[in-house]
mmCIF file of C-alpha atoms in Angstrom:
data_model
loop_
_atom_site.group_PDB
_atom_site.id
_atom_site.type_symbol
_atom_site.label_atom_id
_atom_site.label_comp_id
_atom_site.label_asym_id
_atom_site.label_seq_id
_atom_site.Cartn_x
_atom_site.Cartn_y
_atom_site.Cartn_z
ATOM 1 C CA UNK A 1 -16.043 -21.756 -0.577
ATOM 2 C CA UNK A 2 -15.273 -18.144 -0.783
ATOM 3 C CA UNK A 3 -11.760 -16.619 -0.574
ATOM 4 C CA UNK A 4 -11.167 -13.829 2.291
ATOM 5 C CA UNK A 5 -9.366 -11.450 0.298
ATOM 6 C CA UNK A 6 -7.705 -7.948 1.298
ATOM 7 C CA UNK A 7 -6.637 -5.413 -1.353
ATOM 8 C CA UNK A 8 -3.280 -3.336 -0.486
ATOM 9 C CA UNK A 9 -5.248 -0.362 0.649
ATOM 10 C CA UNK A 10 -7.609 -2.003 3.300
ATOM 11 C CA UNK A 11 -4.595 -3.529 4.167
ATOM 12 C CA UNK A 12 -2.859 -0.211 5.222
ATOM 13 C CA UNK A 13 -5.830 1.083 6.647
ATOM 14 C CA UNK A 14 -5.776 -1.638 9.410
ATOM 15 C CA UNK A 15 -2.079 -0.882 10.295
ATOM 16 C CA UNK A 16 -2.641 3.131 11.233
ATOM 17 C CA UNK A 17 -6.192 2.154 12.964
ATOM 18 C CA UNK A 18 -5.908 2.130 17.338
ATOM 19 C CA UNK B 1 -24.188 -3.027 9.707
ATOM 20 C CA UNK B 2 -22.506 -2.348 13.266
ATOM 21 C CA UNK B 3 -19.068 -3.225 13.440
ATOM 22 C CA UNK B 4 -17.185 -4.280 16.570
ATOM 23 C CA UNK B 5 -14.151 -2.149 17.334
ATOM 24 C CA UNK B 6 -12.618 -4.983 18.985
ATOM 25 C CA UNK B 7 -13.021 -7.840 16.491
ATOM 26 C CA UNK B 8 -10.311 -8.508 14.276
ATOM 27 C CA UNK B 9 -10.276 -9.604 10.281
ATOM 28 C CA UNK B 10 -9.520 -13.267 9.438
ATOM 29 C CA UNK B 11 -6.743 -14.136 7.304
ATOM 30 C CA UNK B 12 -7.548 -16.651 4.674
ATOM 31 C CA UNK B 13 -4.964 -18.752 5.955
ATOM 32 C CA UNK B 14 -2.973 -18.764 9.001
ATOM 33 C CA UNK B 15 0.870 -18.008 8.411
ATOM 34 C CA UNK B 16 3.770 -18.382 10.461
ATOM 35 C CA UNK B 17 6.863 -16.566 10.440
ATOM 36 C CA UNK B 18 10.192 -18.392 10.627
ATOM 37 C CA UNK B 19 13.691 -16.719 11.106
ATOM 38 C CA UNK B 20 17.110 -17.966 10.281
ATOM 39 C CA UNK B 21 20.586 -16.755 11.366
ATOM 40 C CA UNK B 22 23.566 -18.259 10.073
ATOM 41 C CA UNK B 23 25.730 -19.801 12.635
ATOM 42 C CA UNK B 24 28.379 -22.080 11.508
ATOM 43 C CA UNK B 25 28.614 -23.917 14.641
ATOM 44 C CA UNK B 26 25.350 -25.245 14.154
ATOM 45 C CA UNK B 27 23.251 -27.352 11.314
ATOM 46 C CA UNK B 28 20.975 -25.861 9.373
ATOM 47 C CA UNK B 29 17.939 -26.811 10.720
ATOM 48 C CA UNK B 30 19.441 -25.726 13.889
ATOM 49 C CA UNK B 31 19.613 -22.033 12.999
ATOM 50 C CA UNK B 32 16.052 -22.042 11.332
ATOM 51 C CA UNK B 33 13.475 -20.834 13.891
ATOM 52 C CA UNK B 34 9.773 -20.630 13.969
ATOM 53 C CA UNK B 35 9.257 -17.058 15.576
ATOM 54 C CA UNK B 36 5.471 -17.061 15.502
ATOM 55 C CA UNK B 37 2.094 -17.847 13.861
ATOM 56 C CA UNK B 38 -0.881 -15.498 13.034
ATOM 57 C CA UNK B 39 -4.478 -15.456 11.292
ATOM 58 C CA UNK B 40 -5.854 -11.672 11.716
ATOM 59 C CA UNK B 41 -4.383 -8.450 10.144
ATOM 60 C CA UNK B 42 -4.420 -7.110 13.017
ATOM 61 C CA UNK B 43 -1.566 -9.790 14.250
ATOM 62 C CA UNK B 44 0.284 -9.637 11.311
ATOM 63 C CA UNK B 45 0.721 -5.656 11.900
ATOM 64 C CA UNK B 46 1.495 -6.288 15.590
ATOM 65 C CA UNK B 47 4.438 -8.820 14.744
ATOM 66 C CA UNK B 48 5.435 -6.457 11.406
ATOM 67 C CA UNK B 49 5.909 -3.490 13.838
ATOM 68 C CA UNK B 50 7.613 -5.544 16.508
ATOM 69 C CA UNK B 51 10.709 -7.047 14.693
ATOM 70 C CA UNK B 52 13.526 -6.010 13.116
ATOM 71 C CA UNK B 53 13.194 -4.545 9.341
ATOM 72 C CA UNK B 54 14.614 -6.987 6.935
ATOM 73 C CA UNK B 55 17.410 -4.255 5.946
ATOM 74 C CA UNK B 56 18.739 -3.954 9.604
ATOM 75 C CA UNK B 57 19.494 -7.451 9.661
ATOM 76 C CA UNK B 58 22.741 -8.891 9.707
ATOM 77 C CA UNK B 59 23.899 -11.054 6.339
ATOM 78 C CA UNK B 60 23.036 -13.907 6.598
ATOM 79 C CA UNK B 61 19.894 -14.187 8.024
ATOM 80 C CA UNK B 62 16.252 -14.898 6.351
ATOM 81 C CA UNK B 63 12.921 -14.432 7.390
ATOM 82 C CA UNK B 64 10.207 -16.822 5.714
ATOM 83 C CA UNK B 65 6.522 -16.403 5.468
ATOM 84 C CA UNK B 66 4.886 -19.784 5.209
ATOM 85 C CA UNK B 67 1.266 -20.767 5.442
ATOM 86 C CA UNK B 68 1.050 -23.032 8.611
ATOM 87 C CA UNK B 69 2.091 -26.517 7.765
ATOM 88 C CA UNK B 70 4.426 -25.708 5.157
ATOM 89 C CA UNK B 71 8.151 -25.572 6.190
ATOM 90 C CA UNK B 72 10.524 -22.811 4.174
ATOM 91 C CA UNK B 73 12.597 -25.594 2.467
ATOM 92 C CA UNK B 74 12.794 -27.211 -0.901
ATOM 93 C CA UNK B 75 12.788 -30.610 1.102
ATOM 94 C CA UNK B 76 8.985 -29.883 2.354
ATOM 95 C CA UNK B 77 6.444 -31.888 0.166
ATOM 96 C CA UNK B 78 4.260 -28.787 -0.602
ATOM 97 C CA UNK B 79 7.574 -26.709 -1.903
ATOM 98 C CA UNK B 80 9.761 -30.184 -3.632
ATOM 99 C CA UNK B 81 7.804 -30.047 -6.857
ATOM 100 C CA UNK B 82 7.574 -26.290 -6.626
ATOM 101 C CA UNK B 83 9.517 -22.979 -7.483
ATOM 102 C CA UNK B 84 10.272 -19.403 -7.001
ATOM 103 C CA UNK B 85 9.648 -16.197 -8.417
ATOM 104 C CA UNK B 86 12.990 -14.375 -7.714
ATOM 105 C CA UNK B 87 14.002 -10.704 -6.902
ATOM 106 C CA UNK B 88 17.726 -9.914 -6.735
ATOM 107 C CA UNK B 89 18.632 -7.038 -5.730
ATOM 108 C CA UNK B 90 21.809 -4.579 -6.374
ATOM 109 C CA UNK B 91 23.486 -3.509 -2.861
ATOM 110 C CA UNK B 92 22.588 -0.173 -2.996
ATOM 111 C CA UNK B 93 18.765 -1.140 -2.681
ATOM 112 C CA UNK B 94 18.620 -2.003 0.504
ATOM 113 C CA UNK B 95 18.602 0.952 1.442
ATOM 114 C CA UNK B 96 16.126 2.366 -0.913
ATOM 115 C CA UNK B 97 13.878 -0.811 -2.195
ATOM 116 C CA UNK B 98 14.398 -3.849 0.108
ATOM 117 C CA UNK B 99 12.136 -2.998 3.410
ATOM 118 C CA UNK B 100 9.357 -1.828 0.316
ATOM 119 C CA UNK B 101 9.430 -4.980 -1.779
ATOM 120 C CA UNK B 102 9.192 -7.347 1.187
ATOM 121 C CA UNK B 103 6.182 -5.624 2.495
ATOM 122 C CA UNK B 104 4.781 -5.473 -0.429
ATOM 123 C CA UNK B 105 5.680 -9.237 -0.581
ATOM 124 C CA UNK B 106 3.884 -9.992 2.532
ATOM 125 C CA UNK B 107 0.962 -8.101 1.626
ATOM 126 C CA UNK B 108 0.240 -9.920 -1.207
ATOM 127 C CA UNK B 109 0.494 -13.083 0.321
ATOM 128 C CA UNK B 110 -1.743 -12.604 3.862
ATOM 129 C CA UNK B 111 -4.573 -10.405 1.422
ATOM 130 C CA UNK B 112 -4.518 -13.534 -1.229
ATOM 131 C CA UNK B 113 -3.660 -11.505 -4.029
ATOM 132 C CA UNK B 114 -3.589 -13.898 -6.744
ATOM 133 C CA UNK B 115 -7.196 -14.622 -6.303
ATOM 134 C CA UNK B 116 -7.642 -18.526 -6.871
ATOM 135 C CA UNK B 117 -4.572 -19.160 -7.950
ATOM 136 C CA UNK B 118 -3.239 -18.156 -4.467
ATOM 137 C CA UNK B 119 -3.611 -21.301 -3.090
ATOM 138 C CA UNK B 120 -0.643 -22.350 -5.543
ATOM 139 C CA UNK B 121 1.248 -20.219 -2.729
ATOM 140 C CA UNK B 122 3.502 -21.923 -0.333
ATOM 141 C CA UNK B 123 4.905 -18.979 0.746
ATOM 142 C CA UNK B 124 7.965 -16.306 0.939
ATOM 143 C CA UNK B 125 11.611 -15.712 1.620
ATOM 144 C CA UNK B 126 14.181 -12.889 2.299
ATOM 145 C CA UNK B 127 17.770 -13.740 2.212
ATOM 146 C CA UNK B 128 19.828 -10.642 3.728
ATOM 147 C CA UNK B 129 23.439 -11.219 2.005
ATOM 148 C CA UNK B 130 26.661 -8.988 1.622
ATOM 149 C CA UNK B 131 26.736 -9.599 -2.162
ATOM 150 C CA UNK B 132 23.075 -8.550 -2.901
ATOM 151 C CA UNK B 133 19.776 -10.074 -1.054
ATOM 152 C CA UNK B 134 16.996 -11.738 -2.442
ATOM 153 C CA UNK B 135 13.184 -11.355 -2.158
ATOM 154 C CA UNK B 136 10.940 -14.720 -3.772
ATOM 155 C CA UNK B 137 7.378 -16.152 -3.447
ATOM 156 C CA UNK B 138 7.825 -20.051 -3.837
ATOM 157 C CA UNK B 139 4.944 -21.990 -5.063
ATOM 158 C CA UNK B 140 4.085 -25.277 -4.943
ATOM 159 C CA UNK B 141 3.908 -26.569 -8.772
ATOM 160 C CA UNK B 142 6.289 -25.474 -11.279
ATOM 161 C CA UNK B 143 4.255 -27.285 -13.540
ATOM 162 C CA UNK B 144 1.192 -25.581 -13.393
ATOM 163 C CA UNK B 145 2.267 -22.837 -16.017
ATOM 164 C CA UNK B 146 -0.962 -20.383 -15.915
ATOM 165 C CA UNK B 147 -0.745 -20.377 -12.043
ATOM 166 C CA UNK B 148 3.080 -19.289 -12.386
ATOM 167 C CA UNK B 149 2.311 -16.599 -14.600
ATOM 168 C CA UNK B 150 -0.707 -15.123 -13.204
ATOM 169 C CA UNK B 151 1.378 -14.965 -9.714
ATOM 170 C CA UNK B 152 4.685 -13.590 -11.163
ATOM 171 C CA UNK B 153 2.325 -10.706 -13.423
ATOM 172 C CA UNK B 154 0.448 -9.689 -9.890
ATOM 173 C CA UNK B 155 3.592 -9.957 -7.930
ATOM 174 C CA UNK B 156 5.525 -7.896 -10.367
ATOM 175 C CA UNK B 157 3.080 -5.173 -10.510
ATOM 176 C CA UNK B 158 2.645 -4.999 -6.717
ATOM 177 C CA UNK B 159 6.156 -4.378 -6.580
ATOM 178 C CA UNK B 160 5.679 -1.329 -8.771
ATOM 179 C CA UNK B 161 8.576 -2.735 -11.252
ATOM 180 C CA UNK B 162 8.639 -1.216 -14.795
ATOM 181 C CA UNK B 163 7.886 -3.397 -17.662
ATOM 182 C CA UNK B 164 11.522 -3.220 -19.214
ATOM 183 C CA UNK B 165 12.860 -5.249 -15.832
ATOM 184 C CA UNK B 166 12.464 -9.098 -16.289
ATOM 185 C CA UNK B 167 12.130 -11.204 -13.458
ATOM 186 C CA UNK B 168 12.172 -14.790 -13.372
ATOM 187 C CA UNK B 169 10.768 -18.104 -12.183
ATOM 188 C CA UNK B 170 13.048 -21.121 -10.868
ATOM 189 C CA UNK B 171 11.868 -24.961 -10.164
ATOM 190 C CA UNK B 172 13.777 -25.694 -6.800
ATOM 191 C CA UNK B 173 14.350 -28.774 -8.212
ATOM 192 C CA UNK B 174 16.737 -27.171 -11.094
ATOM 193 C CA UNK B 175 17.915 -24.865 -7.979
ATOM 194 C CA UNK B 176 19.138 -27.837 -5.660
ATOM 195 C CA UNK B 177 20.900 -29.643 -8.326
ATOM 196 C CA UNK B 178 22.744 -26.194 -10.674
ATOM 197 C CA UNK B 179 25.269 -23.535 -9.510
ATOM 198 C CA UNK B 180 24.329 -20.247 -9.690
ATOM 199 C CA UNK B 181 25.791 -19.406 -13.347
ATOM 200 C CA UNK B 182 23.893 -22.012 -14.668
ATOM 201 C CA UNK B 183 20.460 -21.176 -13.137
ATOM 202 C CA UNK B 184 17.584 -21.137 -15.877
ATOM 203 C CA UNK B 185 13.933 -19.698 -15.680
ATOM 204 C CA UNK B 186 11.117 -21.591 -16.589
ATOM 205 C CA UNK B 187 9.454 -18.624 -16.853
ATOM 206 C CA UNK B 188 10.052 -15.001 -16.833
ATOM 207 C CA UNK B 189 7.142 -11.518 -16.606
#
């Protein structure tokens, strides 16, 4: 099956978004 | 594409956080505690910004990232056969490095980093301690050599080291049975 992976940036991104 | 606001991204796996504070009154497993489980980013940012920073805790205590199912001890039978990539560092870098490295630590581990080879990941441990804490990513076979390496080379460059530091791999089995001094790596990046 396929992997559900996040790079370090995306990652960030998430954490400042409301 | 329209995407929902509200919906939050899956995790790969679901992890759960464990915390341990060392009281002598009590055993071990007494003073290990399993402070929560998540599967979304989102989650995992709600619980990061909720607790403590790992440099404002007291020495002593851990936290542990483990994927659910796996308990953070060598005793577990997805960690016995396993090992760690290990990070000491020097005093001063709490203060400067720690907070960074385990983020970075964590990051690595809920985005699945290592590509295939991340489900060789059991999971990951700060130790907060007066002479110099620890940061390490245990695995689950010390055996499987081109798993090892391709996690330590990731990990290492994650943590933005430079190529002159050396950092080095430990089977928990050598780790249970050795003292400190005579601690070898079966591998080192």
């Amino acid at each position: 099956g396929t992997r559900i992976i996040y790079d370090r940036k995306f990652l960030m991104e998430c954490r400042n978004s409301p | 594409v329209v995407v929902d606001p509200f919906s939050k991204h899956p995790l790969q796996n679901r992890w759960a956080l464990w915390f341990f504070k060392n009281d002598k009154s009590k055993t071990w497993q007494d003073n290990l505690r399993l402070v929560t489980k998540f599967d979304t980013v989102e989650d995992f940012w709600a619980l990061y910004s909720h607790i403590q920073l790992a440099s404002k805790l007291t020495s002593g205590c851990d936290y542990s990232l483990f994927k659910d199912g796996i308990e953070p001890m060598w005793e577990d039978s997805w960690n016995k056969r396993g090992g760690r990539w290990l990070i000491t560092l020097a005093k001063q870098q709490r203060h400067t490095e720690l907070d960074r490295f385990w983020l970075e630590t964590l990051l690595c581990l809920i985005g699945e980093m290592f590509s295939d080879y991340s489900d060789e990941v059991c999971g990951a441990v700060i130790n907060i301690r007066a002479k110099g804490d620890k940061i390490a990513i245990w695995t689950r076979e010390a055996e499987n050599r081109d798993g090892v390496i391709h996690i330590g080379r990731i990990y290492k460059e994650h943590l933005g080291l430079s190529s002159k530091v050396v950092i080095g791999y430990q089977a928990h089995a050598d780790t249970a049975t050795k003292s400190g001094s005579l601690m070898k790596n079966k591998f080192v990046v």
